[in-house]
CSV table of C-alpha atoms and ligand atoms in Angstrom, one decimal:
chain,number,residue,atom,x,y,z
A,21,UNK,CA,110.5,108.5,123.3
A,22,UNK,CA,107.8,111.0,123.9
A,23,UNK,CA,105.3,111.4,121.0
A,24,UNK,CA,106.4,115.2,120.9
A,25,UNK,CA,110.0,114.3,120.6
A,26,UNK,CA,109.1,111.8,117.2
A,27,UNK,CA,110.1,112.9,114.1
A,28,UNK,CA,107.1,112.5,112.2
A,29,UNK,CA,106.7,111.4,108.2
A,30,UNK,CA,103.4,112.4,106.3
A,31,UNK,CA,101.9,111.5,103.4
A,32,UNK,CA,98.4,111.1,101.5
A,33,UNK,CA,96.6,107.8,99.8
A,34,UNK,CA,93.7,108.6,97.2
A,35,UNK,CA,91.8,105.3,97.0
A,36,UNK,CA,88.5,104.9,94.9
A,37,UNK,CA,84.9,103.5,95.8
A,38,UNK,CA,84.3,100.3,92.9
A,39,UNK,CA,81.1,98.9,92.1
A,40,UNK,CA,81.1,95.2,91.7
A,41,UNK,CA,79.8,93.8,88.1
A,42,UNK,CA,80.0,89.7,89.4
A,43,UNK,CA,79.4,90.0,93.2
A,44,UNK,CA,81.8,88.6,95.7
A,45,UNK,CA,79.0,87.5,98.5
A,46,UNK,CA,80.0,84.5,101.0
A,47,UNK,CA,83.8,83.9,102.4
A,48,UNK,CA,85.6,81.3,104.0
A,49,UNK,CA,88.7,81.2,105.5
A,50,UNK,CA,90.9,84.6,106.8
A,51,UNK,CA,88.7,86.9,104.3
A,52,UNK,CA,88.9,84.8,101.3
A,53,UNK,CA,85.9,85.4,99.0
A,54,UNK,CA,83.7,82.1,98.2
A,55,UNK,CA,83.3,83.1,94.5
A,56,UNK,CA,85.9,85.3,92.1
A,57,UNK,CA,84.2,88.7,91.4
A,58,UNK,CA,85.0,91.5,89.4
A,59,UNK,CA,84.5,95.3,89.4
A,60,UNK,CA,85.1,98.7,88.3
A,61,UNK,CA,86.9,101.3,89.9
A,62,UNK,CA,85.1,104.4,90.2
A,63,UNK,CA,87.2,108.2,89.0
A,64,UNK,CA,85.0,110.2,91.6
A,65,UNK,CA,84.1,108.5,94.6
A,66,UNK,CA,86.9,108.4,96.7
A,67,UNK,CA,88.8,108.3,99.9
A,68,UNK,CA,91.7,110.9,101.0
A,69,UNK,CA,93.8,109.5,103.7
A,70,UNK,CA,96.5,111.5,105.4
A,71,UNK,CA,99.1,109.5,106.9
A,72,UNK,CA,101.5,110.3,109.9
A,73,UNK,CA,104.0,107.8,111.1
A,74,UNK,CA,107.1,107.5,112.8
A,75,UNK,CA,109.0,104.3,114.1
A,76,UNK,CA,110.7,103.5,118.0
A,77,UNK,CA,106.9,103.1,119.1
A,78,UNK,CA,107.5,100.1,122.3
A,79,UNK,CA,104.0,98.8,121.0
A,80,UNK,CA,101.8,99.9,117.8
A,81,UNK,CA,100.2,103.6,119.1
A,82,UNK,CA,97.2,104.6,116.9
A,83,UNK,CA,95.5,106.9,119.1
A,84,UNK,CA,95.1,109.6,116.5
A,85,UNK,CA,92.6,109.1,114.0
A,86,UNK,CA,90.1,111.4,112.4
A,87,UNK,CA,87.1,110.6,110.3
A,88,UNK,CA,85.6,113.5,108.4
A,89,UNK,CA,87.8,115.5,111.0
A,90,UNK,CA,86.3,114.3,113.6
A,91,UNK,CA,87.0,111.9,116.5
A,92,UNK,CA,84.7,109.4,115.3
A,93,UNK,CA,84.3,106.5,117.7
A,94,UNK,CA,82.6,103.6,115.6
A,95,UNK,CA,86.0,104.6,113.1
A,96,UNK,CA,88.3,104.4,115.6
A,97,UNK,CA,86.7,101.3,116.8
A,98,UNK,CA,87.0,99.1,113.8
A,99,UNK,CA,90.4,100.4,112.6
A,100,UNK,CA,91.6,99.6,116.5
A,101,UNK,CA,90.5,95.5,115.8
A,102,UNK,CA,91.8,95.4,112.4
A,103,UNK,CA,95.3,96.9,113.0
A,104,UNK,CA,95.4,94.7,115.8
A,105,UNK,CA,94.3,91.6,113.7
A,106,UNK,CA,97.0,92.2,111.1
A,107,UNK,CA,100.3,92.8,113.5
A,108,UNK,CA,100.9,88.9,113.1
A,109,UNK,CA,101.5,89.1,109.3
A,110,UNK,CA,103.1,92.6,109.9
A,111,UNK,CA,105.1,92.9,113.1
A,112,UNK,CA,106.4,95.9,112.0
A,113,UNK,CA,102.9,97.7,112.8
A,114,UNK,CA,104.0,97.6,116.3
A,115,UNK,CA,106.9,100.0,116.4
A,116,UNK,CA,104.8,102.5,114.9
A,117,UNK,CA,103.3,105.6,116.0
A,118,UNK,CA,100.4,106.4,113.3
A,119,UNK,CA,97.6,109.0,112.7
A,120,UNK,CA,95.6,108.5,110.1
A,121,UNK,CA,92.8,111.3,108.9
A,122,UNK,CA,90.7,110.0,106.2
A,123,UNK,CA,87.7,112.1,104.3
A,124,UNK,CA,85.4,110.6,101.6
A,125,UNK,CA,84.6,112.8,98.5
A,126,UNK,CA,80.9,111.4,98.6
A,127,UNK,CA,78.8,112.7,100.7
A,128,UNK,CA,78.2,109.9,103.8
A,129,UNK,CA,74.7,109.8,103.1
A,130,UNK,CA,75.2,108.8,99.5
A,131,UNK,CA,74.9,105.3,100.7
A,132,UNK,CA,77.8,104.2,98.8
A,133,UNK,CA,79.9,101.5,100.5
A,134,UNK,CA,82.8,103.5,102.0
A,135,UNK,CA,84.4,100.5,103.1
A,136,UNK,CA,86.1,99.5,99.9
A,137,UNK,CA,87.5,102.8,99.2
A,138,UNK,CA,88.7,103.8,102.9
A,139,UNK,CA,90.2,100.1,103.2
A,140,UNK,CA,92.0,100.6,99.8
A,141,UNK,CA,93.6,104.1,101.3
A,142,UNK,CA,94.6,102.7,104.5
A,143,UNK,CA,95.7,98.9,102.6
A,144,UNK,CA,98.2,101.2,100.3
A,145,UNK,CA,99.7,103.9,103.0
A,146,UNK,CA,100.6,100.9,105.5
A,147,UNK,CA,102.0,98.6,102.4
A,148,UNK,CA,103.6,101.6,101.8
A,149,UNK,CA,105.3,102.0,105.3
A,150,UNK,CA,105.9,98.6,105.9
A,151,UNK,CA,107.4,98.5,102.8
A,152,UNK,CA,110.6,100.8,104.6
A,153,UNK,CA,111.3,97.5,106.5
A,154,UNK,CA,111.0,95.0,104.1
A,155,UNK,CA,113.2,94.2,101.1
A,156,UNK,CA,113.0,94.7,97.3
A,157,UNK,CA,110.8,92.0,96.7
A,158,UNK,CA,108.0,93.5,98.7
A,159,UNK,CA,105.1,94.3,96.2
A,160,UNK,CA,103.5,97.6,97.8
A,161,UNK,CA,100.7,97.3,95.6
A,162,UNK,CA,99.8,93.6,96.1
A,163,UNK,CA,100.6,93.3,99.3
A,164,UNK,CA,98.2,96.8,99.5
A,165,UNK,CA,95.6,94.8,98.1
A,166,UNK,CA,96.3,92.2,100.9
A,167,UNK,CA,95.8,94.2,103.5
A,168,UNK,CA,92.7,96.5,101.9
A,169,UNK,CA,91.1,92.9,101.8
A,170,UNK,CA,92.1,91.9,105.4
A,171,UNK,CA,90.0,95.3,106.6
A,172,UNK,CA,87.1,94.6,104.2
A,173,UNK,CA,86.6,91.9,101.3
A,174,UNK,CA,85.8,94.3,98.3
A,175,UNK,CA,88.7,97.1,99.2
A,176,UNK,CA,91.2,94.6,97.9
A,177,UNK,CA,89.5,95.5,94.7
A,178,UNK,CA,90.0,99.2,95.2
A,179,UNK,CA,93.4,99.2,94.7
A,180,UNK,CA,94.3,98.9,90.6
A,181,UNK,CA,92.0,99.7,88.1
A,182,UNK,CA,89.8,100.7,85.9
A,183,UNK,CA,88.2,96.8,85.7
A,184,UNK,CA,89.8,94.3,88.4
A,185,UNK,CA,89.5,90.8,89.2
A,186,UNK,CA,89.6,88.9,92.7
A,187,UNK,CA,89.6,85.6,93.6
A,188,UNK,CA,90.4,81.9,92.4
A,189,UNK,CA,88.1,81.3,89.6
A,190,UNK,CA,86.9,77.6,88.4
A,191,UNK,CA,90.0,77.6,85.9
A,192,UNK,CA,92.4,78.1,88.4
A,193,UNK,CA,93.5,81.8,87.0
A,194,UNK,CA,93.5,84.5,90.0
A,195,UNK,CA,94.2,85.0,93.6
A,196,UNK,CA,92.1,84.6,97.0
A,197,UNK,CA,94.3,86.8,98.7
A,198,UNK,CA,94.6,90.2,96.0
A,199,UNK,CA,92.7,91.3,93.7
A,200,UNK,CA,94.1,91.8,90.0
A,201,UNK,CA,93.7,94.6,86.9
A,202,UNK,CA,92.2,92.9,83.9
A,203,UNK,CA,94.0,93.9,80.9
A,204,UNK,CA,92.2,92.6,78.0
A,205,UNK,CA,88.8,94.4,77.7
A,206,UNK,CA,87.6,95.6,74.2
A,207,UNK,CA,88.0,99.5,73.1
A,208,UNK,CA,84.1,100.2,73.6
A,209,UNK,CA,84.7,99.5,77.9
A,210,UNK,CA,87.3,102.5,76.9
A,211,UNK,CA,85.1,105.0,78.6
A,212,UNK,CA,82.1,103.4,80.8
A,213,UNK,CA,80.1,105.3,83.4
A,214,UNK,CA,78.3,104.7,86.2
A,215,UNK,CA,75.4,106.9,87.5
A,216,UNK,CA,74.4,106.2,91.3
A,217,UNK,CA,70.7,106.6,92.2
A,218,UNK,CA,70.0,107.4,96.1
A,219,UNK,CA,66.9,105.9,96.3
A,220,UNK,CA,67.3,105.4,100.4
A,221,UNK,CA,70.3,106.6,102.7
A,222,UNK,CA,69.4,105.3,105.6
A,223,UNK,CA,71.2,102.5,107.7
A,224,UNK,CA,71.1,99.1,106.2
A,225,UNK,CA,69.1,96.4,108.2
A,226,UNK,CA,71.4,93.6,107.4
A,227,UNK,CA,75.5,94.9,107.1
A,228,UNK,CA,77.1,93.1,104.5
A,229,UNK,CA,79.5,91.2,107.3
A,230,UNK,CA,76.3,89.7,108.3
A,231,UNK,CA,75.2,89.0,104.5
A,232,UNK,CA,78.1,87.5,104.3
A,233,UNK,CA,78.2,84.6,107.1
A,234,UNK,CA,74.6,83.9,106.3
A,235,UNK,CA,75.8,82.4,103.1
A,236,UNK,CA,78.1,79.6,105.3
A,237,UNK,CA,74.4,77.6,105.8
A,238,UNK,CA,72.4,79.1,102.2
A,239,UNK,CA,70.6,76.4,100.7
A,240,UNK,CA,71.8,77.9,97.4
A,241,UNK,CA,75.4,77.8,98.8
A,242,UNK,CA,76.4,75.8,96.0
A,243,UNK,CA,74.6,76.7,93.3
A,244,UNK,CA,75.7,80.6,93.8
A,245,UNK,CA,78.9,79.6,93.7
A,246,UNK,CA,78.7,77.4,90.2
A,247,UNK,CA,76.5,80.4,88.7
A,248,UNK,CA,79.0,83.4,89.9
A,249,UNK,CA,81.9,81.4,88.3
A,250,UNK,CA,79.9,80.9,85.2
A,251,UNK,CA,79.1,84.7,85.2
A,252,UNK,CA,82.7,85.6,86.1
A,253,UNK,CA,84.2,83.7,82.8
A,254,UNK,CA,80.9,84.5,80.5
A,255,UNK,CA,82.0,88.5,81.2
A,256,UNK,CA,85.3,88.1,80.6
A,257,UNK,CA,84.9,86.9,77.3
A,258,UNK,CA,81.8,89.5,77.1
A,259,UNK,CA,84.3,92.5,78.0
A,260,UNK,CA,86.7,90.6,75.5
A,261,UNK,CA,85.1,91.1,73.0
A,262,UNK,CA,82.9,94.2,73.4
A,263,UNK,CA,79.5,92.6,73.9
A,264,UNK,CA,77.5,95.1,75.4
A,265,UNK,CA,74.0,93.0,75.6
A,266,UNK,CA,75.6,89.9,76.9
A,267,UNK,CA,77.9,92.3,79.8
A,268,UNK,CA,74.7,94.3,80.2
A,269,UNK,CA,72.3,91.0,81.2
A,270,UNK,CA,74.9,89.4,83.3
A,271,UNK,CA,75.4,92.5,85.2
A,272,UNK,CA,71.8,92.6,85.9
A,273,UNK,CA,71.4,88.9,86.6
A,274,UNK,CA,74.2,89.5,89.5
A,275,UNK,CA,72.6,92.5,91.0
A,276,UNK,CA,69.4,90.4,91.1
A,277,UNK,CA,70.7,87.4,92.9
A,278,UNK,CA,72.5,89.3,95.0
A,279,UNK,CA,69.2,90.5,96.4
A,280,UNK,CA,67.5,86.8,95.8
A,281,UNK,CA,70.4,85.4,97.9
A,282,UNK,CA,69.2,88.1,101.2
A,283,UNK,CA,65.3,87.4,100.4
A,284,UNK,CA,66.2,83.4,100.7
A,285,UNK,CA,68.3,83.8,103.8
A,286,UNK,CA,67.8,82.3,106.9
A,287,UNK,CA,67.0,84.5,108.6
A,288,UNK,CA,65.5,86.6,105.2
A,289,UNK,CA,65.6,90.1,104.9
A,290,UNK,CA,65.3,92.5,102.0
A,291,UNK,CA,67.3,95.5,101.6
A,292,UNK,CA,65.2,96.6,98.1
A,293,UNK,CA,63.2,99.7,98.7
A,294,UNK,CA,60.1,100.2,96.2
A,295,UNK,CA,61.4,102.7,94.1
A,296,UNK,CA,64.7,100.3,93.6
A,297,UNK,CA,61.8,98.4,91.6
A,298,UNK,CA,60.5,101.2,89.9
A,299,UNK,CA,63.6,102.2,88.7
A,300,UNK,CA,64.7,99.1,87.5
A,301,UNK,CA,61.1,98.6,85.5
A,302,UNK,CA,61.6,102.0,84.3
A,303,UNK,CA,65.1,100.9,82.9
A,304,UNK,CA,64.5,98.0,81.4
A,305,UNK,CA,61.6,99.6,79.2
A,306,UNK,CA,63.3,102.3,78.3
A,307,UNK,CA,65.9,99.7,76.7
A,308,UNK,CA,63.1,98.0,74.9
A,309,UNK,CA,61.7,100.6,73.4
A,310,UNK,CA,65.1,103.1,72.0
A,311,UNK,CA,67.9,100.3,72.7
A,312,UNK,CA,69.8,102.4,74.3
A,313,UNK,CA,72.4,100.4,76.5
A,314,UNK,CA,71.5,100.9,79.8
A,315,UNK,CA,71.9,98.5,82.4
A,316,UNK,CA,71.7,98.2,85.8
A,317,UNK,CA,73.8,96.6,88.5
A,318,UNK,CA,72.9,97.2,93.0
A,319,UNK,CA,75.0,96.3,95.3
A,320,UNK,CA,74.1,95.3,98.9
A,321,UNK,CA,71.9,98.4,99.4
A,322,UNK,CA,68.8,99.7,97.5
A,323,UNK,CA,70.8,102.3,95.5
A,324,UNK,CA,70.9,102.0,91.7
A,325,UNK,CA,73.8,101.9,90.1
A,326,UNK,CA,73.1,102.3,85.9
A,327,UNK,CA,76.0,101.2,83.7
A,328,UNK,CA,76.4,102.5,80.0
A,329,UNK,CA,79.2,103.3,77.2
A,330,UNK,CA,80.1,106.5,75.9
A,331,UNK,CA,78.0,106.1,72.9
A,332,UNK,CA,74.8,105.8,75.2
A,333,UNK,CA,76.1,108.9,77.3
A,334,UNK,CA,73.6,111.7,75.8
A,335,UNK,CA,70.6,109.3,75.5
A,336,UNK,CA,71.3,107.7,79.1
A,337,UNK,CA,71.6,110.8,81.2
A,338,UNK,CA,68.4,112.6,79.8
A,339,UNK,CA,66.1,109.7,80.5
A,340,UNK,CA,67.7,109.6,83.9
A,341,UNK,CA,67.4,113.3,84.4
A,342,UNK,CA,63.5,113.1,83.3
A,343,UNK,CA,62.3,110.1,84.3
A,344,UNK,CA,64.0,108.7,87.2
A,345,UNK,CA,65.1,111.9,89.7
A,346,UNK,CA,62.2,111.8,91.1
A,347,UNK,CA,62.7,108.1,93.0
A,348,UNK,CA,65.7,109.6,94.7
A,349,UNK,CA,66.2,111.4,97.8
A,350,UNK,CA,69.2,113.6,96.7
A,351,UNK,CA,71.1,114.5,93.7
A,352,UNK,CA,72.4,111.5,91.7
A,353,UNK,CA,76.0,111.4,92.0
A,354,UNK,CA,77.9,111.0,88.0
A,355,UNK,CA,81.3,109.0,88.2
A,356,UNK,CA,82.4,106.5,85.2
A,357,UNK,CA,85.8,104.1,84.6
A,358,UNK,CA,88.9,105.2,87.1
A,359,UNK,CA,92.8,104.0,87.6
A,360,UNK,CA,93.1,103.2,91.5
A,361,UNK,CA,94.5,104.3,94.4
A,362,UNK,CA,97.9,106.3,94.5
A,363,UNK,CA,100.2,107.9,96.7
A,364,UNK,CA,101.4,111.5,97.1
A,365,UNK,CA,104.5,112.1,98.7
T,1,DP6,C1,77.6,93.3,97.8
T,1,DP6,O1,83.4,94.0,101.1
T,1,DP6,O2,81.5,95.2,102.2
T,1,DP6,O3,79.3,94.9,97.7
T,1,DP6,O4,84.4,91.8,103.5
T,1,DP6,O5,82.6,91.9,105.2
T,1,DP6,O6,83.8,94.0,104.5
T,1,DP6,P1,83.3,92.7,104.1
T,1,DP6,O7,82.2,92.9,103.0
T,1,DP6,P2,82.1,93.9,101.8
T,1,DP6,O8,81.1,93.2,100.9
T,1,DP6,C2,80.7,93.7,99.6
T,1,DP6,C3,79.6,92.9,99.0
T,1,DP6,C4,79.1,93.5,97.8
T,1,DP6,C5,79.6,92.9,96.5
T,1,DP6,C6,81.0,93.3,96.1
T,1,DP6,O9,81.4,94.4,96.3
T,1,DP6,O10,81.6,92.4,95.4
C-alpha cells in the first residue's frame, strides 16, 4: 500500500524532563543501570510528541520525523538505531508506518538533558501502539518505561511521577528494567521545586553515554556502587519521614560525586564550569547563615539545579534572584514536583 493510500491514526505524548536526586551513572548489561537511582519529575520541562501511525507497513517505515519542526539529522539519526535495536522485543514495529514530531518546552540551549523527557514521549506513544497488538495483560505504562529506558537510561524515569525509583537496590526491592513511583514520601515533599541555573549551554565535552562506559574500568567502581545504594535507602527513609537536612546533604553528596566520579576517570575530564563553584559556595552560606533549606543537586553538566519546600519558596527565590543571576547566561528557568507523561487522544 502506498503511504498516501494509509489510513493514518494521530495522537500526542507529554513527557517531562526529571532531575535525578541519587544518580544512576555506570550500566551493564542491555541498559540496566549499575546502581538504583531516584528522581523527580519536573511540571514544566517537557516534551510534546505527535504521533502518526498506521499498520500494513512490509517493513518498519519511519522516514518522517521532525525535531523542533525541522528535519533534524542527528534526531533522525539516533531514533533510526534505536527503533531498529528494539524490533526484536517488539516485532510489531515493523508493520508500521510512523511520524513522529517532537518539541521541547525548554528552550534547547537551557542545557537540560532532553533525552529523558523526549525518550519518555516516544517510550509511551509506541507502548501505546504496540499495545493495539498485544493482549490485556500488556502494561502500557511499564512496558513505556521499558522502552523510554532502552532509548536512554534516565527516560525510564520520566514516565510516572512526581518522585520515582529505578533499579534493583541492595534489598532486593525494584526493577532493572522500569522505573517505579514512590508512594510513601512525607506531606512536606507535597510541593518541592526546582530552580535551574544556566551557568554554560554549550556542548558537553564528555556525553553522558561516554560517562557512562567509563565507569566499566573506575577504580571507584565498587565503592560508588556500595555508596549510591546506601544513599538510595538513607533518602528513602529521609523523604519518609520528612527530613529535609538529611534529603538536602545527600542530594548534594550525589551531585558531588557525580562530578568526582568524571574528575577520577580514566581518561578525566571535568564538566564543572567556575561559576558552578560559585554558586554552590554561595548556597551553602546562605544556608549557614538564615537556614533556609536550600540545597543543591547537578547533574552531568555544569547547570545548577537548587532544590527547596514550599515553606523556603519566598526566602529561596529572592536570594537566587539577587545573588546568583548574575553566574548565569540566561534567565533561570522555575519548574517544581510534576505527575508524568500522558497521552491525549
Ligand atoms: C547524570 O540517561 O543521559 O543525568 O542511558 O546513556 O542515555 P544514557 O544516559 P543518561 O544518563 C543520565 C545520567 C545523569 C544521572 C541521572 O539522571 O540519574
Amino acid at each position: 500500500m502506498k503511504n498516501q493510500d494509509k489510513k493514518y491514526n494521530t495522537f500526542q505524548v507529554q513527557a517531562p524532563s526529571n532531575i535525578a536526586f541519587v544518580k544512576y551513572w555506570g550500566k551493564h548489561g542491555r541498559q540496566l543501570p549499575m546502581n538504583p537511582s531516584l528522581s523527580m519529575t519536573l511540571s514544566s520541562c517537557k516534551t510534546v510528541t505527535q504521533f502518526e501511525y498506521a499498520w500494513g507497513a512490509d517493513s518498519l517505515d519511519h522516514s518522517q520525523t521532525l525535531f523542533e519542526g525541522d528535519h533534524s539529522l542527528s534526531f533522525h539519526a539516533r531514533l533510526n538505531r534505536f527503533l531498529c535495536s528494539i524490533t526484536d522485543l517488539y516485532p510489531e514495529l515493523d508493520q508500521l508506518s510512523l511520524k513522529i514530531s517532537s518539541h521541547n518546552t525548554f528552550p534547547h540551549s537551557a542545557g537540560i538533558a532532553s533525552s529523558a523527557s523526549a525518550y519518555g514521549a516516544i517510550g509511551l506513544g509506541l507502548a501505546r501502539i504496540i499495545s493495539e497488538k498485544r493482549g490485556r495483560d500488556f502494561d502500557i505504562y511499564q512496558e513505556a518505561s521499558i522502552i523510554a529506558r532502552l532509548g536512554s537510561g534516565s527516560a525510564s524515569r520520566s514516565i510516572k511521577g512526581p518522585f520515582v525509583r529505578w533499579g534493583i537496590d541492595d534489598q532486593n526491592k525494584g526493577s532493572d528494567h522500569f522505573a517505579q513511583a514512590i508512594s510513601s514520601v512525607h506531606s512536606s515533599f507535597n510541593k518541592l521545586y526546582d530552580c535551574i541555573l544556566l551557568v554554560d549551554s554549550s556542548e558537553k565535552s564528555v556525553s553522558s553515554s561516554a560517562g557512562h562506559e567509563l565507569m566499566n574500568k573506575h577504580a571507584f567502581k565498587d565503592s560508588r556502587n556500595k555508596q549510591a545504594n546506601e544513599h538510595f535507602q538513607a533518602l528513602l527513609i529521609a523523604m519518609e519521614s520528612g527530613d529535609f537536612e538529611a534529603f538536602g546533604e545527600i542530594l548534594e553528596a550525589e551531585a558531588l560525586t557525580l562530578h568526582a566520579l568524571m574528575m577520577s576517570s580514566n581518561p578525566s575530564y571535568i564538566l564543572l564550569h567556575p561559576n558552578s563553584l560559585e554558586i554552590i559556595a554561595r548556597v551553602r552560606m546562605f544556608r549557614g547563615e538564615t537556614h533556609t533549606p536550600l540545597y543543591f543537586t547537578i547533574d552531568a553538566g555544569p547547570n545548577i539545579h537548587l532544590i527547596y519546600p514550599e515553606s523556603a519558596k519566598l526566602a529561596a527565590e529572592n536570594f537566587i534572584n539577587s545573588e546568583l543571576r548574575s553566574f548565569c547566561v540566561a534567565d533561570c528557568l522555575f519548574d517544581h514536583a510534576g505527575s508524568g507523561a500522558i497521552i491525549n487522544e
